[in-house]
Backbone as CSV, one residue per row, in Angstrom:
resi,resn,N_x,N_y,N_z,CA_x,CA_y,CA_z,C_x,C_y,C_z
1,MET,133.537,79.507,89.923,133.696,78.466,91.048,132.865,77.135,90.498
2,PHE,132.059,77.276,89.774,131.495,76.042,89.191,131.170,75.525,87.484
3,LEU,131.745,76.708,86.510,131.798,76.235,85.375,133.414,76.149,85.161
4,THR,133.593,74.724,85.577,135.106,74.200,85.325,134.810,73.214,84.171
5,VAL,136.093,73.623,83.420,136.232,72.783,82.220,137.662,72.378,82.094
6,SER,137.740,70.803,81.911,139.118,70.049,81.840,140.084,70.690,81.342
7,VAL,141.608,70.761,81.634,142.549,71.508,80.722,143.618,70.674,81.042
8,GLY,144.833,70.780,80.141,145.924,70.026,80.000,145.965,68.821,79.440
9,PHE,146.700,67.921,79.603,146.718,66.865,79.033,147.110,65.407,79.472
10,PRO,145.498,64.924,79.655,145.819,63.972,80.886,146.180,62.722,80.479
11,GLN,146.249,61.489,80.949,147.188,60.093,81.112,146.330,59.625,80.079
12,GLN,146.936,58.767,79.217,145.926,58.031,78.131,144.386,57.305,78.988
13,ASP,144.834,56.368,80.189,143.798,56.012,80.976,142.501,56.737,81.588
14,GLY,143.208,58.017,81.628,141.943,58.759,82.224,141.255,59.865,80.954
15,LEU,141.610,59.583,79.739,141.370,60.107,78.991,139.573,60.274,78.562
16,SER,138.907,58.870,78.507,137.502,59.304,78.445,136.979,59.697,79.733
17,ALA,137.050,59.244,80.727,136.353,60.440,81.862,136.488,61.745,81.868
18,ASP,137.747,62.069,81.520,138.156,63.708,81.166,137.102,64.258,80.189
19,LEU,137.207,63.508,78.879,136.340,63.948,78.096,135.256,64.433,78.369
20,SER,134.525,63.233,79.327,132.901,63.023,79.530,132.541,63.999,80.142
21,GLU,133.828,64.864,81.190,133.615,65.930,82.436,133.832,67.050,81.107
22,GLU,135.002,66.760,80.239,134.396,68.362,79.563,133.003,68.624,78.626
23,VAL,132.751,67.444,78.238,131.687,67.755,77.392,130.227,68.045,78.143
24,ASN,130.179,67.341,79.419,129.120,67.858,80.775,129.527,69.371,80.740
25,SER,130.614,69.542,81.207,130.955,71.331,81.491,130.307,72.074,80.422
26,ASP,130.678,71.556,79.431,129.917,72.416,77.707,128.757,72.434,77.701
27,ALA,127.975,71.469,77.849,126.301,71.480,77.865,125.799,72.231,78.925
28,PHE,126.660,72.419,80.303,126.375,72.955,81.243,126.045,74.289,80.896
29,GLN,126.874,74.894,80.202,127.514,75.855,80.139,126.027,76.621,79.189
30,GLU,126.123,75.712,78.384,125.224,76.274,77.203,123.565,76.482,77.744
31,HIS,123.521,75.301,78.785,121.975,75.694,79.148,122.142,76.481,80.280
32,PHE,123.031,76.648,81.110,122.908,77.996,81.791,123.055,79.433,81.571
33,PHE,124.140,79.434,80.200,123.476,80.532,79.922,122.323,81.114,79.116
34,GLU,121.466,79.960,78.449,120.236,80.427,77.798,119.412,80.415,78.931
35,ALA,119.450,79.865,80.206,118.574,80.434,81.224,118.626,81.606,81.771
36,LEU,120.060,82.502,81.751,120.199,83.543,82.140,119.297,84.460,80.745
37,LYS,119.871,84.347,79.586,119.096,84.930,78.447,117.650,85.203,79.004
38,GLN,116.899,83.664,78.720,115.550,83.867,79.076,115.057,84.554,79.984
39,LYS,115.807,84.731,81.479,115.464,85.343,82.576,115.389,86.652,82.313
40,SER,116.324,87.097,81.371,116.574,88.499,81.265,115.327,89.167,80.376
41,ILE,114.938,88.835,79.655,113.572,88.663,78.926,112.246,88.113,79.271
42,GLU,112.461,87.942,80.620,111.001,87.653,81.264,110.340,86.882,81.015
43,ASN,110.960,85.522,80.304,110.718,84.161,79.980,110.950,83.017,80.723
44,TYR,110.244,83.065,81.863,111.061,82.360,83.143,110.608,80.641,82.885
45,ASP,109.158,80.635,82.217,109.163,78.927,81.980,110.505,78.268,81.110
46,ARG,110.679,78.905,80.120,112.079,78.475,79.139,113.360,78.964,79.957
47,ALA,113.154,79.640,80.874,114.440,79.636,81.674,114.794,78.693,82.897
48,ILE,113.605,78.022,83.710,113.056,76.969,84.139,113.544,75.829,83.399
49,VAL,112.986,75.651,82.006,113.392,74.426,81.659,115.381,74.181,81.444
50,ALA,115.552,75.258,80.757,116.769,75.308,80.514,117.891,74.511,82.336
51,LEU,117.120,75.302,83.138,118.210,75.286,84.309,117.504,73.772,84.862
52,LEU,116.552,73.109,84.549,116.276,71.393,84.816,117.211,71.118,84.181
53,GLU,117.624,70.910,82.691,118.798,70.437,82.075,119.871,70.427,82.902
54,CYS,120.589,71.789,83.324,121.518,72.059,83.861,121.702,71.241,85.173
55,LYS,120.446,70.819,85.849,119.978,70.141,87.441,120.386,68.353,86.617
56,LYS,120.481,68.211,85.780,120.295,66.672,85.554,122.048,66.409,85.195
57,LEU,122.851,67.460,84.664,124.142,67.541,84.301,124.761,67.485,85.785
58,GLN,124.545,68.528,87.038,124.967,68.702,87.988,124.100,68.768,88.903
59,VAL,123.753,67.820,89.555,122.769,67.877,90.444,122.779,68.704,91.734
60,ASP,124.015,68.466,92.213,124.324,69.057,93.244,124.828,70.540,93.103
61,ASN,124.662,71.280,91.986,125.037,72.665,91.951,123.984,73.679,92.788
62,GLU,124.626,74.328,93.734,123.267,74.946,94.274,122.893,76.437,93.944
63,VAL,124.103,76.578,93.024,123.614,78.145,92.159,122.445,77.683,91.163
64,VAL,122.359,76.302,91.052,120.948,76.196,89.894,119.788,75.884,90.626
65,ASP,120.017,75.318,91.862,118.529,75.777,92.354,118.182,77.554,92.523
66,TYR,119.137,78.090,93.292,119.317,79.379,93.474,118.544,79.987,92.324
67,GLU,119.189,79.740,91.162,118.183,80.595,89.817,117.181,80.025,89.656
68,LEU,116.815,78.620,89.686,115.784,77.969,89.728,114.500,78.887,90.715
69,GLY,114.831,79.146,92.041,114.433,79.953,92.973,113.679,81.217,92.601
70,LEU,114.914,82.052,92.061,114.398,83.153,91.573,113.568,83.022,90.338
71,ASN,113.717,82.161,89.610,112.304,82.372,88.447,111.120,81.771,88.758
72,HIS,110.858,80.983,89.890,109.788,80.618,90.523,109.288,81.722,91.460
73,MET,110.188,82.453,91.848,109.592,83.722,92.874,108.956,84.477,91.507
74,GLU,109.511,84.952,90.677,109.081,85.818,89.672,107.670,85.322,89.178
75,GLN,107.339,84.240,88.984,105.984,83.407,88.582,105.389,83.069,89.893
76,THR,105.458,83.756,91.253,104.984,83.699,92.185,104.663,82.362,92.638
77,ASN,105.368,81.295,92.075,105.452,80.049,92.716,106.429,79.686,93.985
78,TYR,105.340,80.601,94.830,106.481,80.536,96.188,106.884,79.061,96.779
79,ILE,106.177,78.129,96.964,106.186,77.248,97.412,107.938,76.251,96.760
80,LEU,107.612,76.241,95.247,108.364,76.120,94.567,109.993,76.585,94.886
81,ALA,109.657,77.538,94.827,110.793,78.911,94.896,111.605,78.457,96.207
82,GLN,110.795,78.452,97.435,111.434,78.270,98.934,112.027,76.637,98.800
83,GLN,111.844,75.896,98.357,112.482,74.499,97.931,113.684,74.878,97.739
84,HIS,113.804,75.316,96.216,115.370,75.525,95.697,116.114,76.194,96.776
85,PHE,115.378,77.580,97.214,116.436,78.411,98.067,116.788,77.633,99.367
86,GLU,116.249,77.232,99.802,116.594,75.718,100.962,117.520,75.007,100.811
87,VAL,117.825,74.503,99.248,118.384,73.557,98.972,120.334,74.359,98.891
88,ALA,120.066,75.461,98.099,120.992,76.394,97.851,121.435,76.949,99.476
89,ALA,120.630,77.450,100.176,121.319,78.058,101.632,121.838,76.784,102.372
90,ALA,121.184,75.366,101.902,121.890,74.301,103.118,123.130,74.099,102.656
91,SER,123.165,74.522,101.487,124.569,73.875,100.699,125.778,74.725,100.632
92,ASP,125.345,76.238,101.177,126.493,77.278,101.740,125.914,78.011,102.453
93,PRO,125.665,77.810,103.615,124.945,78.859,104.419,125.539,80.179,104.930
94,SER,126.685,80.324,104.674,127.222,81.740,104.744,126.856,82.167,103.789
95,ASN,126.571,81.879,102.436,125.617,82.938,101.191,125.065,83.853,101.637
96,VAL,125.355,84.926,101.600,124.041,85.929,102.005,122.857,85.927,100.970
97,TRP,123.709,85.585,99.732,122.510,85.772,98.552,121.570,84.721,98.710
98,TYR,121.537,83.479,99.018,120.569,82.308,99.168,120.063,82.677,100.336
99,GLN,120.399,83.197,101.308,119.892,83.393,102.573,118.764,84.381,102.366
100,ASP,119.091,85.381,101.534,118.454,86.550,101.494,117.383,86.498,100.674
101,ALA,117.855,85.665,99.349,116.201,85.009,98.836,115.845,83.992,99.209
102,LEU,115.935,82.986,100.553,114.795,82.739,100.684,114.200,83.150,102.022
103,LEU,114.902,84.192,102.711,113.860,84.847,103.672,113.030,85.834,102.869
104,ASN,113.232,86.276,101.871,112.249,87.342,100.667,111.046,86.442,100.224
105,CYS,111.478,85.134,99.958,110.274,83.938,99.386,109.588,83.798,101.033
106,LEU,110.014,83.687,102.069,109.543,83.631,103.191,108.247,84.522,103.441
107,ILE,108.804,85.742,103.088,108.185,87.039,103.754,106.822,87.021,102.523
108,LYS,107.248,86.965,101.573,106.031,86.656,100.659,104.823,85.804,100.769
109,GLN,105.152,84.765,101.339,104.042,83.998,102.129,103.484,84.546,103.236
110,HIS,103.946,85.195,103.827,103.775,85.768,105.433,103.902,84.346,106.473
111,ASN,105.151,83.942,105.956,105.746,82.651,107.052,106.661,83.415,107.794
112,TYR,106.302,84.122,108.533,107.254,85.148,109.626,107.440,84.388,110.430
113,HIS,107.557,83.424,111.072,108.196,82.740,111.988,109.304,81.896,111.761
114,ALA,108.970,81.354,110.450,110.306,80.919,109.401,111.271,81.959,109.514
115,ALA,110.284,83.032,108.952,111.483,84.240,108.023,112.582,84.269,109.475
116,VAL,111.678,84.530,110.709,112.664,85.040,112.096,114.443,84.165,112.149
117,SER,114.351,82.846,112.005,115.421,82.180,112.193,116.056,82.592,110.894
118,VAL,115.666,83.015,109.698,116.407,83.006,108.483,117.105,84.501,108.955
119,ALA,116.369,85.634,109.153,117.094,87.045,109.523,117.860,86.735,110.518
120,GLU,117.528,86.064,111.358,118.869,86.448,112.380,120.069,85.481,111.960
121,VAL,120.185,85.139,111.103,121.117,84.024,110.712,121.888,85.256,109.858
122,LEU,120.944,85.758,109.066,121.785,86.946,108.425,122.276,88.086,109.086
123,LEU,121.612,88.187,110.016,122.259,89.259,111.147,123.528,89.066,111.423
124,THR,124.134,87.777,111.617,125.251,87.594,111.814,126.170,88.184,110.882
125,MET,125.678,88.327,109.722,126.658,88.668,108.678,126.717,89.802,108.266
126,ASP,125.467,90.864,108.608,125.213,91.894,107.771,124.283,92.626,108.706
127,ASN,124.418,93.977,109.493,123.677,94.812,110.570,122.395,95.406,109.798
128,ASP,122.257,95.287,108.282,121.535,95.923,107.507,120.049,94.992,107.738
129,TYR,120.002,93.769,108.593,118.918,92.862,108.648,118.453,93.267,109.708
130,TYR,118.932,94.495,110.767,117.919,94.737,112.179,116.619,94.886,111.741
131,LYS,116.831,95.988,110.573,115.409,96.622,110.344,114.516,95.604,109.829
132,THR,115.130,94.638,109.023,114.202,93.633,108.502,113.869,92.760,109.411
133,LEU,114.387,92.445,110.777,113.789,91.684,111.520,112.939,92.275,112.434
134,ALA,113.132,93.344,112.613,112.171,94.399,113.095,111.174,94.376,112.658
135,ASP,110.990,94.606,111.567,109.717,94.589,110.330,108.902,92.999,110.777
136,ILE,109.775,92.168,110.877,108.954,91.076,110.750,108.225,90.733,112.037
137,TYR,108.942,91.328,112.689,108.534,91.155,114.652,107.082,91.862,114.623
138,ILE,107.224,93.016,113.962,105.844,94.115,113.523,104.632,93.463,112.991
139,GLU,104.856,92.593,112.286,103.924,91.900,111.191,103.457,90.640,112.020
140,LEU,104.390,90.469,112.770,103.687,89.534,113.717,102.810,89.675,115.316
141,GLY,103.225,91.050,115.002,102.098,91.689,116.173,103.100,91.804,117.425
142,GLU,104.267,91.165,117.444,105.334,91.176,118.742,105.844,92.344,118.734
143,GLY,105.132,93.487,119.512,105.728,95.044,119.147,107.153,95.191,120.303
144,GLY,107.001,94.257,121.532,108.043,94.081,122.584,109.605,93.664,121.613
145,GLN,108.991,92.643,120.752,110.871,92.516,120.768,111.238,93.212,119.054
146,ALA,110.436,93.983,118.613,110.329,94.883,117.671,110.938,96.150,118.476
147,LYS,110.627,96.713,119.517,111.151,97.702,120.206,112.748,97.431,120.759
148,LYS,112.860,95.964,121.148,113.928,95.955,121.358,115.185,96.276,120.572
149,ILE,114.772,95.605,119.192,115.806,95.997,118.100,115.826,97.589,117.683
150,ILE,114.874,98.010,117.774,114.913,99.229,117.301,115.731,100.215,118.174
151,VAL,115.418,100.075,119.980,116.356,100.603,120.925,117.768,100.181,120.165
152,LYS,118.017,99.087,120.215,119.424,98.251,119.908,120.145,99.606,118.344
153,MET,119.049,99.632,117.772,119.536,100.443,116.420,119.840,101.970,116.816
154,LEU,118.880,102.470,117.656,119.038,103.862,118.064,120.443,103.759,118.969
155,GLU,120.570,103.165,119.610,121.682,103.173,120.729,123.077,102.982,120.271
156,GLU,122.977,102.335,119.313,124.744,101.772,118.511,124.568,102.540,117.014
157,GLY,123.655,103.164,116.854,123.915,104.430,115.535,123.365,102.978,114.369
158,ILE,122.916,102.094,114.205,122.614,101.286,113.319,121.443,102.197,112.324
159,ASP,121.895,102.477,111.243,120.986,102.896,110.422,119.685,103.695,111.326
160,LEU,120.108,104.909,111.180,119.299,105.642,112.679,117.706,105.950,111.683
161,GLY,118.039,106.341,110.144,116.974,106.766,109.798,115.798,105.645,109.842
162,ALA,116.315,104.186,109.356,115.579,103.162,109.262,114.764,103.056,110.507
163,ALA,115.749,103.345,111.858,115.019,102.886,113.237,114.069,103.920,113.511
164,THR,114.094,105.119,113.470,113.527,106.044,113.096,112.247,106.089,112.398
165,GLN,111.983,105.159,111.240,111.044,104.923,110.214,110.304,103.768,111.036
166,LEU,110.958,102.422,111.677,110.193,101.717,111.937,109.698,102.282,113.344
167,GLN,110.150,102.968,114.140,109.467,103.762,115.267,107.903,104.076,114.965
168,THR,108.030,104.714,113.821,106.894,105.785,113.468,106.191,104.550,113.077
169,LYS,106.564,103.422,112.169,105.501,102.262,111.882,104.984,101.726,112.693
170,LEU,105.748,101.018,113.906,104.802,100.557,115.153,104.480,101.501,115.854
171,ARG,104.299,102.527,115.762,103.198,103.508,116.883,102.003,103.395,115.742
172,MET,102.221,103.704,114.565,100.656,104.016,113.686,100.545,102.258,113.984
173,ARG,100.796,101.153,114.043,100.463,100.060,113.947,99.466,99.665,114.898
174,GLU,100.295,100.369,116.508,99.682,100.015,117.431,98.338,101.024,117.646
175,GLN,98.308,101.996,116.968,97.623,102.860,117.174,96.077,102.378,116.705
176,THR,96.361,101.905,115.601,95.469,101.152,114.776,94.992,100.079,115.412
177,LYS,95.772,98.964,115.538,95.302,98.071,116.738,94.203,98.419,117.661
178,ALA,94.656,99.500,118.233,93.901,99.936,119.529,92.407,100.459,119.127
179,MET,92.760,101.253,118.086,91.499,101.877,117.215,90.177,100.977,116.540
180,LEU,90.902,99.299,116.276,90.208,98.684,115.339,89.648,98.190,116.816
181,LYS,90.103,97.893,117.651,89.763,96.718,119.157,88.816,97.682,119.777
182,SER,88.923,99.404,119.717,87.447,99.838,120.165,86.618,100.222,119.641
183,GLU,86.451,100.262,117.871,85.353,99.882,117.439,84.536,98.844,117.286
184,GLU,85.444,97.676,117.596,84.869,96.698,117.750,84.112,96.171,119.099
185,SER,84.992,96.640,120.104,83.964,96.560,121.175,82.810,97.744,121.378
186,VAL,83.038,98.542,120.794,81.655,99.619,120.965,80.752,99.413,120.074
187,THR,80.532,98.560,118.818,79.392,98.187,117.968,80.056,97.468,116.734
188,LYS,79.498,96.774,116.028,79.686,96.246,114.904,78.864,96.143,113.888
189,SER,77.904,97.532,113.985,76.790,98.334,112.823,77.332,98.565,111.833
190,THR,76.840,98.637,110.893,77.297,99.325,109.717,77.909,100.632,109.536
191,SER,77.177,101.405,110.307,77.689,102.792,110.407,78.683,102.994,110.764
192,LYS,79.293,101.934,111.880,80.873,102.030,112.576,81.320,101.426,111.194
193,ALA,81.172,100.395,110.595,82.034,100.058,109.343,82.046,100.869,108.480
194,LEU,81.308,101.686,108.341,81.805,102.631,107.136,82.818,103.657,107.500
195,ASN,82.901,103.578,108.919,83.874,104.721,109.225,85.255,104.159,109.462
196,SER,85.223,102.786,109.409,86.841,102.493,109.714,87.732,102.620,109.132
197,PRO,89.014,102.687,109.306,90.193,102.988,109.058,90.123,102.530,107.208
198,THR,89.337,101.458,107.171,89.823,100.852,105.869,88.962,101.312,104.927
199,GLU,88.106,101.609,105.187,86.527,102.057,104.588,87.021,103.693,104.050
200,GLN,87.763,104.546,105.038,88.146,105.523,105.126,89.240,105.657,103.816
201,TYR,89.871,104.887,103.957,91.283,105.042,103.121,90.685,104.504,101.552
202,LYS,89.555,103.408,101.574,89.097,103.172,100.240,88.194,104.261,99.542
203,ASN,87.149,104.638,100.185,86.760,106.065,99.916,87.626,107.143,99.557
204,GLN,88.936,107.728,100.506,89.834,108.563,100.039,90.293,108.437,98.292
205,ILE,90.823,106.694,98.524,91.531,106.706,97.138,90.875,106.896,96.228
206,GLU,89.478,106.239,96.177,88.335,105.944,94.857,87.830,107.909,94.610
207,MET,88.146,108.462,95.832,87.639,109.952,95.166,89.065,110.582,94.624
208,GLN,89.988,110.179,94.341,91.231,110.702,94.197,91.171,110.325,92.611
209,PHE,90.671,108.982,92.443,90.264,108.542,91.215,89.512,109.095,90.455
210,GLU,88.296,109.356,90.884,87.677,110.400,90.211,88.079,111.677,90.032
211,LYS,88.586,111.720,90.666,89.261,113.496,90.338,90.635,113.339,89.676
212,THR,90.980,112.160,89.060,91.981,111.815,88.281,92.877,112.089,88.881
213,ASP,93.087,112.511,89.782,94.481,112.725,90.560,94.937,111.540,91.260
214,TYR,95.947,110.781,90.317,96.872,109.689,90.468,98.045,109.812,91.580
215,PRO,98.290,110.935,91.375,99.773,111.001,92.176,99.086,110.910,93.915
216,GLU,97.826,111.488,93.790,97.558,111.401,95.370,96.741,109.979,95.678
217,ALA,96.048,109.510,94.734,95.908,108.317,94.994,96.807,107.203,95.201
218,LEU,98.132,107.559,94.255,99.795,106.448,94.792,99.760,107.009,96.336
219,HIS,99.692,108.121,96.851,100.059,108.391,98.345,99.364,107.821,99.429
220,PHE,97.808,107.992,99.014,97.126,107.432,99.779,97.056,105.761,99.933
221,SER,97.068,105.297,98.676,97.380,103.666,98.311,98.598,103.098,99.130
222,SER,99.872,103.834,98.827,100.814,103.596,99.450,101.153,103.675,100.978
223,GLU,100.052,104.438,101.575,100.120,104.761,102.741,99.315,103.546,103.339
224,ALA,97.839,102.843,102.810,97.202,102.335,103.295,97.983,100.929,103.399
225,ILE,98.946,100.520,102.190,99.544,99.455,102.659,100.295,99.450,103.460
226,ASP,101.094,100.534,103.852,101.636,100.630,105.534,101.081,99.956,106.257
227,ASN,99.951,100.878,106.569,99.049,100.452,107.836,98.290,99.025,107.525
228,PHE,97.738,98.450,106.626,97.068,97.349,106.441,97.697,96.602,105.171
229,PRO,98.688,96.373,105.544,99.460,94.730,104.263,99.138,93.999,103.821
230,THR,97.874,93.415,104.593,97.407,92.058,104.169,96.273,92.495,103.553
231,GLN,96.002,93.709,103.128,94.856,93.706,102.247,95.082,94.204,100.759
232,PRO,94.328,93.241,99.773,94.578,93.047,98.642,94.361,94.480,97.922
233,ILE,93.154,94.581,98.152,92.487,95.917,97.519,93.432,97.357,97.568
234,PHE,94.350,97.470,98.540,95.305,98.406,98.621,96.398,98.755,97.583
235,TYR,96.923,96.948,97.370,97.670,97.140,96.379,97.384,97.097,94.863
236,LEU,96.070,96.477,94.408,95.022,96.637,93.313,94.899,98.300,93.227
237,TYR,94.483,98.809,94.042,94.771,100.779,93.695,96.028,101.293,93.384
238,LYS,97.116,100.769,94.267,98.322,101.268,94.037,98.957,101.044,92.589
239,ALA,98.831,100.020,92.181,99.443,99.130,90.936,98.109,100.132,89.634
240,ARG,97.417,100.400,89.975,96.031,101.073,88.899,96.666,102.825,88.926
241,SER,96.991,103.152,90.291,97.563,104.097,90.194,98.869,104.462,89.323
242,LEU,99.754,103.262,89.765,101.228,103.659,88.970,100.828,103.377,87.443
243,ASN,99.907,102.400,86.945,99.645,102.087,85.197,99.121,104.015,85.191
244,LYS,98.325,104.136,85.649,97.800,105.967,85.146,99.214,106.519,85.068
245,LEU,100.101,106.152,85.851,101.329,107.499,86.022,102.082,106.631,84.927
246,GLN,102.042,105.512,84.400,102.708,105.001,82.825,103.585,104.536,83.724
247,ASN,104.121,104.077,84.857,105.064,103.176,86.001,104.661,101.527,85.710
248,TYR,104.749,101.200,84.384,104.196,99.581,84.375,105.216,98.597,85.046
249,LYS,106.417,98.897,85.191,107.449,97.537,85.760,107.185,97.896,87.118
250,MET,106.576,99.025,87.957,106.545,98.817,89.147,105.100,98.299,89.545
251,ALA,104.087,98.773,88.615,102.868,98.291,88.903,102.845,96.722,88.825
252,ILE,103.535,96.215,88.347,103.048,94.709,87.469,103.876,93.988,89.306
253,GLN,104.887,94.607,89.866,105.765,93.979,90.998,104.783,94.427,92.442
254,ILE,104.158,95.828,92.500,102.894,95.565,93.252,101.857,94.703,93.150
255,LEU,101.470,94.745,91.800,100.106,93.254,91.405,100.971,92.277,92.000
256,LYS,102.286,91.749,91.925,102.851,90.568,92.159,102.583,90.255,93.613
257,ASP,103.198,91.453,94.675,102.751,91.348,95.691,101.516,91.372,96.482
258,GLY,100.944,91.885,95.881,99.192,92.368,96.221,98.590,90.577,96.171
259,LEU,98.803,89.942,94.994,98.212,88.950,94.482,98.540,87.945,95.689
260,SER,99.113,87.876,96.379,99.523,86.593,97.312,98.598,87.047,98.334
261,TYR,97.774,88.297,98.478,97.026,88.139,99.646,95.547,87.893,99.514
262,VAL,95.432,87.626,98.092,94.214,87.078,97.720,93.773,85.707,97.821
263,LEU,93.036,85.868,98.524,93.008,84.084,99.127,92.196,83.227,98.757
264,ASP,90.611,83.895,97.971,89.752,83.034,96.993,89.605,83.405,96.089
265,PRO,89.516,82.955,94.939,89.417,82.935,93.490,88.067,83.789,93.124
266,GLY,88.187,84.775,92.659,86.857,85.718,91.922,87.033,87.001,91.687
267,GLU,86.106,88.041,91.872,86.026,89.233,91.180,87.624,89.774,91.614
268,MET,88.199,89.809,92.828,89.080,90.329,93.246,90.543,90.339,92.489
269,GLU,90.506,88.614,92.182,91.806,87.946,91.405,91.257,88.463,90.320
270,LYS,90.470,88.534,89.534,90.306,88.951,88.012,90.556,90.318,88.056
271,ASN,90.223,91.153,89.014,90.779,92.763,88.983,92.434,92.977,88.782
272,PHE,92.894,91.698,89.459,94.664,92.250,89.494,94.402,91.549,88.176
273,TYR,94.420,90.872,87.694,94.753,90.573,86.169,94.457,91.265,84.962
274,LYS,93.141,91.781,85.240,92.997,93.151,84.337,94.401,94.226,84.355
275,GLU,94.741,94.328,85.761,95.936,95.442,86.029,96.829,95.306,85.065
276,PHE,97.145,93.598,85.437,98.510,92.999,84.491,98.572,93.185,83.151
277,VAL,96.980,93.233,82.459,96.869,93.366,81.092,97.308,94.501,80.956
278,VAL,96.867,95.720,81.331,97.019,96.838,81.165,98.553,97.034,81.181
279,SER,99.120,96.752,82.214,100.999,96.660,82.294,101.370,96.174,81.408
280,TYR,101.173,94.723,81.147,101.716,94.320,79.771,101.396,94.752,78.271
281,THR,100.328,95.232,78.001,100.026,95.720,77.142,100.786,97.124,76.399
282,ALA,100.780,97.952,77.788,101.719,99.012,77.287,103.269,98.629,77.301
283,LEU,103.565,98.023,77.806,105.033,97.266,77.800,105.234,96.528,76.522
284,GLY,103.941,96.169,75.923,104.315,95.371,74.446,104.805,94.093,74.746
285,ASP,104.376,93.466,76.000,104.390,91.849,75.851,103.307,91.097,75.748
286,LYS,102.961,90.468,74.547,101.779,90.280,73.967,101.637,88.458,74.846
287,GLN,102.925,87.851,74.865,102.708,86.613,75.680,102.072,86.638,77.216
288,LYS,102.716,88.083,77.979,102.018,88.135,78.933,100.825,88.494,79.101
289,VAL,100.485,89.570,78.066,98.913,89.956,77.853,97.871,88.548,77.559
290,ASP,98.270,87.447,76.542,97.443,86.440,76.344,97.448,85.720,77.800
291,TYR,98.427,85.734,78.563,98.544,84.543,79.532,97.262,85.180,80.555
292,TYR,97.186,86.440,80.630,96.407,87.021,81.936,94.897,87.264,81.564
293,GLN,94.968,87.447,80.072,93.936,87.747,79.566,92.873,85.987,79.502
294,GLU,93.836,85.246,79.296,93.170,83.684,79.707,92.625,83.530,80.656
295,LYS,93.649,83.647,81.457,93.325,83.925,83.302,91.743,84.648,83.415
296,ILE,91.753,85.696,82.772,90.411,86.210,82.959,89.256,85.925,82.766
297,ASN,89.412,85.263,81.422,88.252,84.094,80.245,88.015,83.275,81.437
298,ASN,88.752,82.675,81.793,88.524,80.993,82.596,87.333,81.317,83.826
C-alpha cells in the first residue's frame, strides 16, 4: 500500500524524478523494516529513531505515525503516542487499527470523555465495541448510560457473556460506591478507615504473600483492580504475584498499566521500578534492568 517502487521504462525527461523516487522508496523500506525489527526485540528507542527517518522521507505516511504511536505506547509516553495516533486516524478514519490504538491510548490516560467519542466511531464498524463503551461509562460513573448499552446487548444477543460480566461489574461498582459513601457519612475515624474495602483487600493480599500463596495473592489483587482500578498498589501486588509465579511478561504489562496511576514520584514509584528489575532480570534483558535500576537510584 505504501511501499511503492518505480518500475518500467520511464521517458528520458522524467528519469531523474523517477530515480529519486525509487531511491527514496528503497531508503524508506530499509528504515521501516529496521524499525519493525527493533520493535520486535523491544528496543523501542531505536525503532523510533528509524521511524523518524521514515517520516523525513514520507511525511504524510500515516502508517509511520501509527508505528510511532505503538512504540511510544510501549514506553508509556502516552501523550506522544496520542499525537501520532490522532494523525493516523485523521488520515484514514475508517481504519479500525488506528482508531482502536487511539482509544486504548486515551483509556491508558484515563481520558474517558475523549474515549467515548472514539469508541462510538469504532462501534459503527464493529459491535464488539459495545463492551468497551459500556466499560468507559462505568469508569466515568455514568451507570445509566452503561445500563442502556448492557440492555441493548442482552436484547440483541450481542456478546451475552460480556454483557453479563458488565452487569456484575456495574453492580459491584455501585455497591462499593454506596458502601464508601455510607462509611464516609458515618465516620472518618481511623478504626473505620482500617475496615474500608481497600484496606481489607490490602490485608488479604499481604496475608497471602506471608503464606507464600501466590495464586491466591494474584486472585485477590486481580479482584481488587476490578473494583478499584485507579489504585496503583493493587497493580503492584498483582505484578509481584506474577513475578513469583514466573509470569514475567504479564507482570511487566501490569506494571506499565499501574504506573500510569502513580501521580507523585516517591516510594510507590520506586517499588514499581524494583518489580520491573525483577521481571527483566528473569528475562535476561540487561538493558532494561540497568534502565530501571538507574531510576531507582536517582
